[in-house]
Amino acid sequence: MSQTILLIEDNMQNRYLVTFLLESQGHKVISATDGVEGIELAKTLTPDLILLDIQLPGMNGYEVARTLRGMDNLKETKIIAVTSYAMVGDRDKALESGCNGYIEKPINPETFLDEIALFHRSPSNVKGSP
Ligand code: MN
């Protein structure tokens, strides 16, 4: 199913790669290069999914996640943190700040779409489930 996905990522190469992979599956990808721009876009877009880099200039990913989680129009929107492989503590912090899960960097083109699909199908996406 085609989804609208907001990508908040300051690294151009990652933006190109993720956008290419998602568009190849028919998704619509809108990208922002920092948290402030991402939050602004999220207000009007109401994306199905937000991919959020944690290491961003200015506002970091945790702050961005907390802000997004507080927005009324994003109650049904999954937020997935994109964290560095080495930074294990970041994952817990990402979940605490309101992300539904995380994906590790570097992005692996072979497995990326499967990882994303898992979040689409996870039970918490179904209204009324525990
Ligand atoms: Mn970054």
PDB file of N, CA and C in Angstrom, residues 25-90:
ATOM      1  N   GLN A  25       8.967   1.502  -4.169  1.00  0.00           N
ATOM      2  CA  GLN A  25       7.817   0.721  -3.710  1.00  0.00           C
ATOM      3  C   GLN A  25       6.514   1.508  -3.840  1.00  0.00           C
ATOM      4  N   GLY A  26       6.585   2.648  -4.480  1.00  0.00           N
ATOM      5  CA  GLY A  26       5.374   3.434  -4.714  1.00  0.00           C
ATOM      6  C   GLY A  26       4.998   4.387  -3.592  1.00  0.00           C
ATOM      7  N   HIS A  27       5.863   4.508  -2.605  1.00  0.00           N
ATOM      8  CA  HIS A  27       5.568   5.434  -1.517  1.00  0.00           C
ATOM      9  C   HIS A  27       5.893   6.863  -1.930  1.00  0.00           C
ATOM     10  N   LYS A  28       5.202   7.788  -1.281  1.00  0.00           N
ATOM     11  CA  LYS A  28       5.488   9.196  -1.498  1.00  0.00           C
ATOM     12  C   LYS A  28       6.402   9.659  -0.359  1.00  0.00           C
ATOM     13  N   VAL A  29       7.553  10.200  -0.709  1.00  0.00           N
ATOM     14  CA  VAL A  29       8.523  10.605   0.308  1.00  0.00           C
ATOM     15  C   VAL A  29       8.708  12.118   0.287  1.00  0.00           C
ATOM     16  N   ILE A  30       8.529  12.738   1.435  1.00  0.00           N
ATOM     17  CA  ILE A  30       8.809  14.163   1.577  1.00  0.00           C
ATOM     18  C   ILE A  30       9.938  14.276   2.592  1.00  0.00           C
ATOM     19  N   SER A  31      10.968  15.042   2.269  1.00  0.00           N
ATOM     20  CA  SER A  31      12.081  15.079   3.208  1.00  0.00           C
ATOM     21  C   SER A  31      12.352  16.469   3.764  1.00  0.00           C
ATOM     22  N   ALA A  32      12.884  16.443   4.971  1.00  0.00           N
ATOM     23  CA  ALA A  32      13.300  17.641   5.679  1.00  0.00           C
ATOM     24  C   ALA A  32      14.739  17.421   6.126  1.00  0.00           C
ATOM     25  N   THR A  33      15.499  18.506   6.219  1.00  0.00           N
ATOM     26  CA  THR A  33      16.911  18.360   6.573  1.00  0.00           C
ATOM     27  C   THR A  33      17.197  18.678   8.036  1.00  0.00           C
ATOM     28  N   ASP A  34      16.195  19.144   8.761  1.00  0.00           N
ATOM     29  CA  ASP A  34      16.372  19.309  10.214  1.00  0.00           C
ATOM     30  C   ASP A  34      15.014  19.189  10.915  1.00  0.00           C
ATOM     31  N   GLY A  35      15.081  19.172  12.238  1.00  0.00           N
ATOM     32  CA  GLY A  35      13.883  18.925  13.020  1.00  0.00           C
ATOM     33  C   GLY A  35      12.808  19.990  12.877  1.00  0.00           C
ATOM     34  N   VAL A  36      13.245  21.238  12.838  1.00  0.00           N
ATOM     35  CA  VAL A  36      12.276  22.336  12.751  1.00  0.00           C
ATOM     36  C   VAL A  36      11.479  22.234  11.448  1.00  0.00           C
ATOM     37  N   GLU A  37      12.192  21.983  10.350  1.00  0.00           N
ATOM     38  CA  GLU A  37      11.523  21.839   9.053  1.00  0.00           C
ATOM     39  C   GLU A  37      10.611  20.604   9.058  1.00  0.00           C
ATOM     40  N   GLY A  38      11.092  19.525   9.669  1.00  0.00           N
ATOM     41  CA  GLY A  38      10.310  18.291   9.737  1.00  0.00           C
ATOM     42  C   GLY A  38       9.006  18.468  10.500  1.00  0.00           C
ATOM     43  N   ILE A  39       9.091  19.154  11.626  1.00  0.00           N
ATOM     44  CA  ILE A  39       7.901  19.395  12.453  1.00  0.00           C
ATOM     45  C   ILE A  39       6.905  20.259  11.682  1.00  0.00           C
ATOM     46  N   GLU A  40       7.433  21.261  11.000  1.00  0.00           N
ATOM     47  CA  GLU A  40       6.581  22.152  10.209  1.00  0.00           C
ATOM     48  C   GLU A  40       5.834  21.359   9.126  1.00  0.00           C
ATOM     49  N   LEU A  41       6.559  20.485   8.426  1.00  0.00           N
ATOM     50  CA  LEU A  41       5.940  19.668   7.378  1.00  0.00           C
ATOM     51  C   LEU A  41       4.908  18.697   7.968  1.00  0.00           C
ATOM     52  N   ALA A  42       5.228  18.143   9.123  1.00  0.00           N
ATOM     53  CA  ALA A  42       4.341  17.148   9.741  1.00  0.00           C
ATOM     54  C   ALA A  42       2.993  17.747  10.130  1.00  0.00           C
ATOM     55  N   LYS A  43       2.960  19.040  10.375  1.00  0.00           N
ATOM     56  CA  LYS A  43       1.710  19.700  10.759  1.00  0.00           C
ATOM     57  C   LYS A  43       0.674  19.614   9.647  1.00  0.00           C
ATOM     58  N   THR A  44       1.119  19.769   8.411  1.00  0.00           N
ATOM     59  CA  THR A  44       0.167  19.793   7.305  1.00  0.00           C
ATOM     60  C   THR A  44       0.079  18.460   6.567  1.00  0.00           C
ATOM     61  N   LEU A  45       1.167  17.684   6.598  1.00  0.00           N
ATOM     62  CA  LEU A  45       1.203  16.442   5.830  1.00  0.00           C
ATOM     63  C   LEU A  45       0.424  15.289   6.458  1.00  0.00           C
ATOM     64  N   THR A  46       0.482  15.196   7.795  1.00  0.00           N
ATOM     65  CA  THR A  46       0.002  14.019   8.505  1.00  0.00           C
ATOM     66  C   THR A  46       0.475  12.732   7.811  1.00  0.00           C
ATOM     67  N   PRO A  47       1.778  12.484   7.854  1.00  0.00           N
ATOM     68  CA  PRO A  47       2.327  11.302   7.181  1.00  0.00           C
ATOM     69  C   PRO A  47       1.903   9.999   7.871  1.00  0.00           C
ATOM     70  N   ASP A  48       1.961   8.899   7.131  1.00  0.00           N
ATOM     71  CA  ASP A  48       1.685   7.574   7.714  1.00  0.00           C
ATOM     72  C   ASP A  48       2.858   7.119   8.572  1.00  0.00           C
ATOM     73  N   LEU A  49       4.026   7.556   8.159  1.00  0.00           N
ATOM     74  CA  LEU A  49       5.251   7.099   8.813  1.00  0.00           C
ATOM     75  C   LEU A  49       6.272   8.236   8.796  1.00  0.00           C
ATOM     76  N   ILE A  50       7.026   8.356   9.886  1.00  0.00           N
ATOM     77  CA  ILE A  50       8.113   9.328   9.927  1.00  0.00           C
ATOM     78  C   ILE A  50       9.415   8.587  10.201  1.00  0.00           C
ATOM     79  N   LEU A  51      10.384   8.791   9.346  1.00  0.00           N
ATOM     80  CA  LEU A  51      11.727   8.253   9.576  1.00  0.00           C
ATOM     81  C   LEU A  51      12.583   9.397  10.092  1.00  0.00           C
ATOM     82  N   LEU A  52      13.109   9.218  11.279  1.00  0.00           N
ATOM     83  CA  LEU A  52      13.744  10.322  11.987  1.00  0.00           C
ATOM     84  C   LEU A  52      15.193  10.006  12.338  1.00  0.00           C
ATOM     85  N   ASP A  53      16.088  10.717  11.707  1.00  0.00           N
ATOM     86  CA  ASP A  53      17.502  10.632  12.069  1.00  0.00           C
ATOM     87  C   ASP A  53      17.658  11.203  13.476  1.00  0.00           C
ATOM     88  N   ILE A  54      18.514  10.583  14.269  1.00  0.00           N
ATOM     89  CA  ILE A  54      18.703  11.079  15.645  1.00  0.00           C
ATOM     90  C   ILE A  54      19.750  12.182  15.698  1.00  0.00           C
ATOM     91  N   GLN A  55      20.791  12.027  14.920  1.00  0.00           N
ATOM     92  CA  GLN A  55      21.841  13.058  14.925  1.00  0.00           C
ATOM     93  C   GLN A  55      21.556  14.109  13.873  1.00  0.00           C
ATOM     94  N   LEU A  56      20.903  15.163  14.339  1.00  0.00           N
ATOM     95  CA  LEU A  56      20.499  16.268  13.463  1.00  0.00           C
ATOM     96  C   LEU A  56      21.114  17.565  13.962  1.00  0.00           C
ATOM     97  N   PRO A  57      21.323  18.518  13.071  1.00  0.00           N
ATOM     98  CA  PRO A  57      21.817  19.821  13.521  1.00  0.00           C
ATOM     99  C   PRO A  57      20.706  20.561  14.274  1.00  0.00           C
ATOM    100  N   GLY A  58      21.078  21.332  15.267  1.00  0.00           N
ATOM    101  CA  GLY A  58      20.083  22.057  16.055  1.00  0.00           C
ATOM    102  C   GLY A  58      19.369  21.106  16.991  1.00  0.00           C
ATOM    103  N   MET A  59      18.059  21.055  16.869  1.00  0.00           N
ATOM    104  CA  MET A  59      17.229  20.156  17.668  1.00  0.00           C
ATOM    105  C   MET A  59      17.610  18.703  17.375  1.00  0.00           C
ATOM    106  N   ASN A  60      17.934  17.922  18.395  1.00  0.00           N
ATOM    107  CA  ASN A  60      18.267  16.523  18.105  1.00  0.00           C
ATOM    108  C   ASN A  60      17.014  15.665  17.928  1.00  0.00           C
ATOM    109  N   GLY A  61      17.222  14.448  17.477  1.00  0.00           N
ATOM    110  CA  GLY A  61      16.103  13.571  17.143  1.00  0.00           C
ATOM    111  C   GLY A  61      15.166  13.278  18.305  1.00  0.00           C
ATOM    112  N   TYR A  62      15.704  13.208  19.509  1.00  0.00           N
ATOM    113  CA  TYR A  62      14.845  12.918  20.666  1.00  0.00           C
ATOM    114  C   TYR A  62      13.868  14.069  20.903  1.00  0.00           C
ATOM    115  N   GLU A  63      14.393  15.273  20.825  1.00  0.00           N
ATOM    116  CA  GLU A  63      13.530  16.446  21.010  1.00  0.00           C
ATOM    117  C   GLU A  63      12.465  16.506  19.909  1.00  0.00           C
ATOM    118  N   VAL A  64      12.908  16.180  18.695  1.00  0.00           N
ATOM    119  CA  VAL A  64      11.971  16.193  17.566  1.00  0.00           C
ATOM    120  C   VAL A  64      10.879  15.148  17.794  1.00  0.00           C
ATOM    121  N   ALA A  65      11.277  13.953  18.240  1.00  0.00           N
ATOM    122  CA  ALA A  65      10.306  12.878  18.479  1.00  0.00           C
ATOM    123  C   ALA A  65       9.286  13.288  19.534  1.00  0.00           C
ATOM    124  N   ARG A  66       9.774  13.898  20.619  1.00  0.00           N
ATOM    125  CA  ARG A  66       8.863  14.327  21.681  1.00  0.00           C
ATOM    126  C   ARG A  66       7.853  15.352  21.164  1.00  0.00           C
ATOM    127  N   THR A  67       8.323  16.264  20.350  1.00  0.00           N
ATOM    128  CA  THR A  67       7.425  17.279  19.790  1.00  0.00           C
ATOM    129  C   THR A  67       6.395  16.635  18.866  1.00  0.00           C
ATOM    130  N   LEU A  68       6.863  15.748  17.994  1.00  0.00           N
ATOM    131  CA  LEU A  68       5.954  15.078  17.048  1.00  0.00           C
ATOM    132  C   LEU A  68       4.909  14.267  17.807  1.00  0.00           C
ATOM    133  N   ARG A  69       5.332  13.572  18.859  1.00  0.00           N
ATOM    134  CA  ARG A  69       4.425  12.728  19.647  1.00  0.00           C
ATOM    135  C   ARG A  69       3.327  13.542  20.322  1.00  0.00           C
ATOM    136  N   GLY A  70       3.613  14.809  20.569  1.00  0.00           N
ATOM    137  CA  GLY A  70       2.627  15.657  21.215  1.00  0.00           C
ATOM    138  C   GLY A  70       1.619  16.274  20.256  1.00  0.00           C
ATOM    139  N   MET A  71       1.789  16.002  18.958  1.00  0.00           N
ATOM    140  CA  MET A  71       0.907  16.635  17.977  1.00  0.00           C
ATOM    141  C   MET A  71      -0.338  15.779  17.720  1.00  0.00           C
ATOM    142  N   ASP A  72      -1.493  16.423  17.802  1.00  0.00           N
ATOM    143  CA  ASP A  72      -2.772  15.708  17.693  1.00  0.00           C
ATOM    144  C   ASP A  72      -2.960  14.975  16.373  1.00  0.00           C
ATOM    145  N   ASN A  73      -2.446  15.561  15.286  1.00  0.00           N
ATOM    146  CA  ASN A  73      -2.686  14.936  13.980  1.00  0.00           C
ATOM    147  C   ASN A  73      -1.776  13.733  13.724  1.00  0.00           C
ATOM    148  N   LEU A  74      -0.879  13.451  14.651  1.00  0.00           N
ATOM    149  CA  LEU A  74       0.082  12.363  14.419  1.00  0.00           C
ATOM    150  C   LEU A  74      -0.150  11.143  15.320  1.00  0.00           C
ATOM    151  N   LYS A  75      -1.342  11.076  15.900  1.00  0.00           N
ATOM    152  CA  LYS A  75      -1.636   9.971  16.830  1.00  0.00           C
ATOM    153  C   LYS A  75      -1.459   8.594  16.176  1.00  0.00           C
ATOM    154  N   GLU A  76      -1.787   8.502  14.895  1.00  0.00           N
ATOM    155  CA  GLU A  76      -1.715   7.208  14.194  1.00  0.00           C
ATOM    156  C   GLU A  76      -0.418   7.037  13.422  1.00  0.00           C
ATOM    157  N   THR A  77       0.450   8.009  13.512  1.00  0.00           N
ATOM    158  CA  THR A  77       1.685   7.988  12.727  1.00  0.00           C
ATOM    159  C   THR A  77       2.804   7.269  13.466  1.00  0.00           C
ATOM    160  N   LYS A  78       3.409   6.302  12.781  1.00  0.00           N
ATOM    161  CA  LYS A  78       4.570   5.619  13.362  1.00  0.00           C
ATOM    162  C   LYS A  78       5.803   6.497  13.194  1.00  0.00           C
ATOM    163  N   ILE A  79       6.615   6.543  14.226  1.00  0.00           N
ATOM    164  CA  ILE A  79       7.886   7.262  14.143  1.00  0.00           C
ATOM    165  C   ILE A  79       9.008   6.244  14.341  1.00  0.00           C
ATOM    166  N   ILE A  80       9.868   6.159  13.362  1.00  0.00           N
ATOM    167  CA  ILE A  80      10.993   5.230  13.447  1.00  0.00           C
ATOM    168  C   ILE A  80      12.291   6.027  13.496  1.00  0.00           C
ATOM    169  N   ALA A  81      13.050   5.808  14.553  1.00  0.00           N
ATOM    170  CA  ALA A  81      14.342   6.473  14.687  1.00  0.00           C
ATOM    171  C   ALA A  81      15.370   5.760  13.814  1.00  0.00           C
ATOM    172  N   VAL A  82      16.267   6.548  13.263  1.00  0.00           N
ATOM    173  CA  VAL A  82      17.387   5.967  12.526  1.00  0.00           C
ATOM    174  C   VAL A  82      18.641   6.276  13.336  1.00  0.00           C
ATOM    175  N   THR A  83      19.196   5.232  13.937  1.00  0.00           N
ATOM    176  CA  THR A  83      20.284   5.423  14.898  1.00  0.00           C
ATOM    177  C   THR A  83      21.583   4.792  14.411  1.00  0.00           C
ATOM    178  N   SER A  84      22.666   5.328  14.902  1.00  0.00           N
ATOM    179  CA  SER A  84      23.969   4.766  14.553  1.00  0.00           C
ATOM    180  C   SER A  84      24.134   3.399  15.191  1.00  0.00           C
ATOM    181  N   TYR A  85      24.754   2.522  14.449  1.00  0.00           N
ATOM    182  CA  TYR A  85      24.980   1.150  14.878  1.00  0.00           C
ATOM    183  C   TYR A  85      25.659   1.087  16.242  1.00  0.00           C
ATOM    184  N   ALA A  86      26.622   1.971  16.440  1.00  0.00           N
ATOM    185  CA  ALA A  86      27.445   1.898  17.648  1.00  0.00           C
ATOM    186  C   ALA A  86      26.718   2.372  18.904  1.00  0.00           C
ATOM    187  N   MET A  87      25.717   3.204  18.726  1.00  0.00           N
ATOM    188  CA  MET A  87      25.138   3.869  19.878  1.00  0.00           C
ATOM    189  C   MET A  87      23.950   3.121  20.458  1.00  0.00           C
ATOM    190  N   VAL A  88      24.269   2.103  21.269  1.00  0.00           N
ATOM    191  CA  VAL A  88      23.231   1.239  21.820  1.00  0.00           C
ATOM    192  C   VAL A  88      22.263   2.009  22.721  1.00  0.00           C
ATOM    193  N   GLY A  89      22.783   2.912  23.543  1.00  0.00           N
ATOM    194  CA  GLY A  89      21.932   3.669  24.454  1.00  0.00           C
ATOM    195  C   GLY A  89      20.920   4.545  23.742  1.00  0.00           C
ATOM    196  N   ASP A  90      21.253   4.926  22.523  1.00  0.00           N
ATOM    197  CA  ASP A  90      20.366   5.767  21.730  1.00  0.00           C
ATOM    198  C   ASP A  90      19.014   5.115  21.473  1.00  0.00           C
TER     199      ASP A  90
END
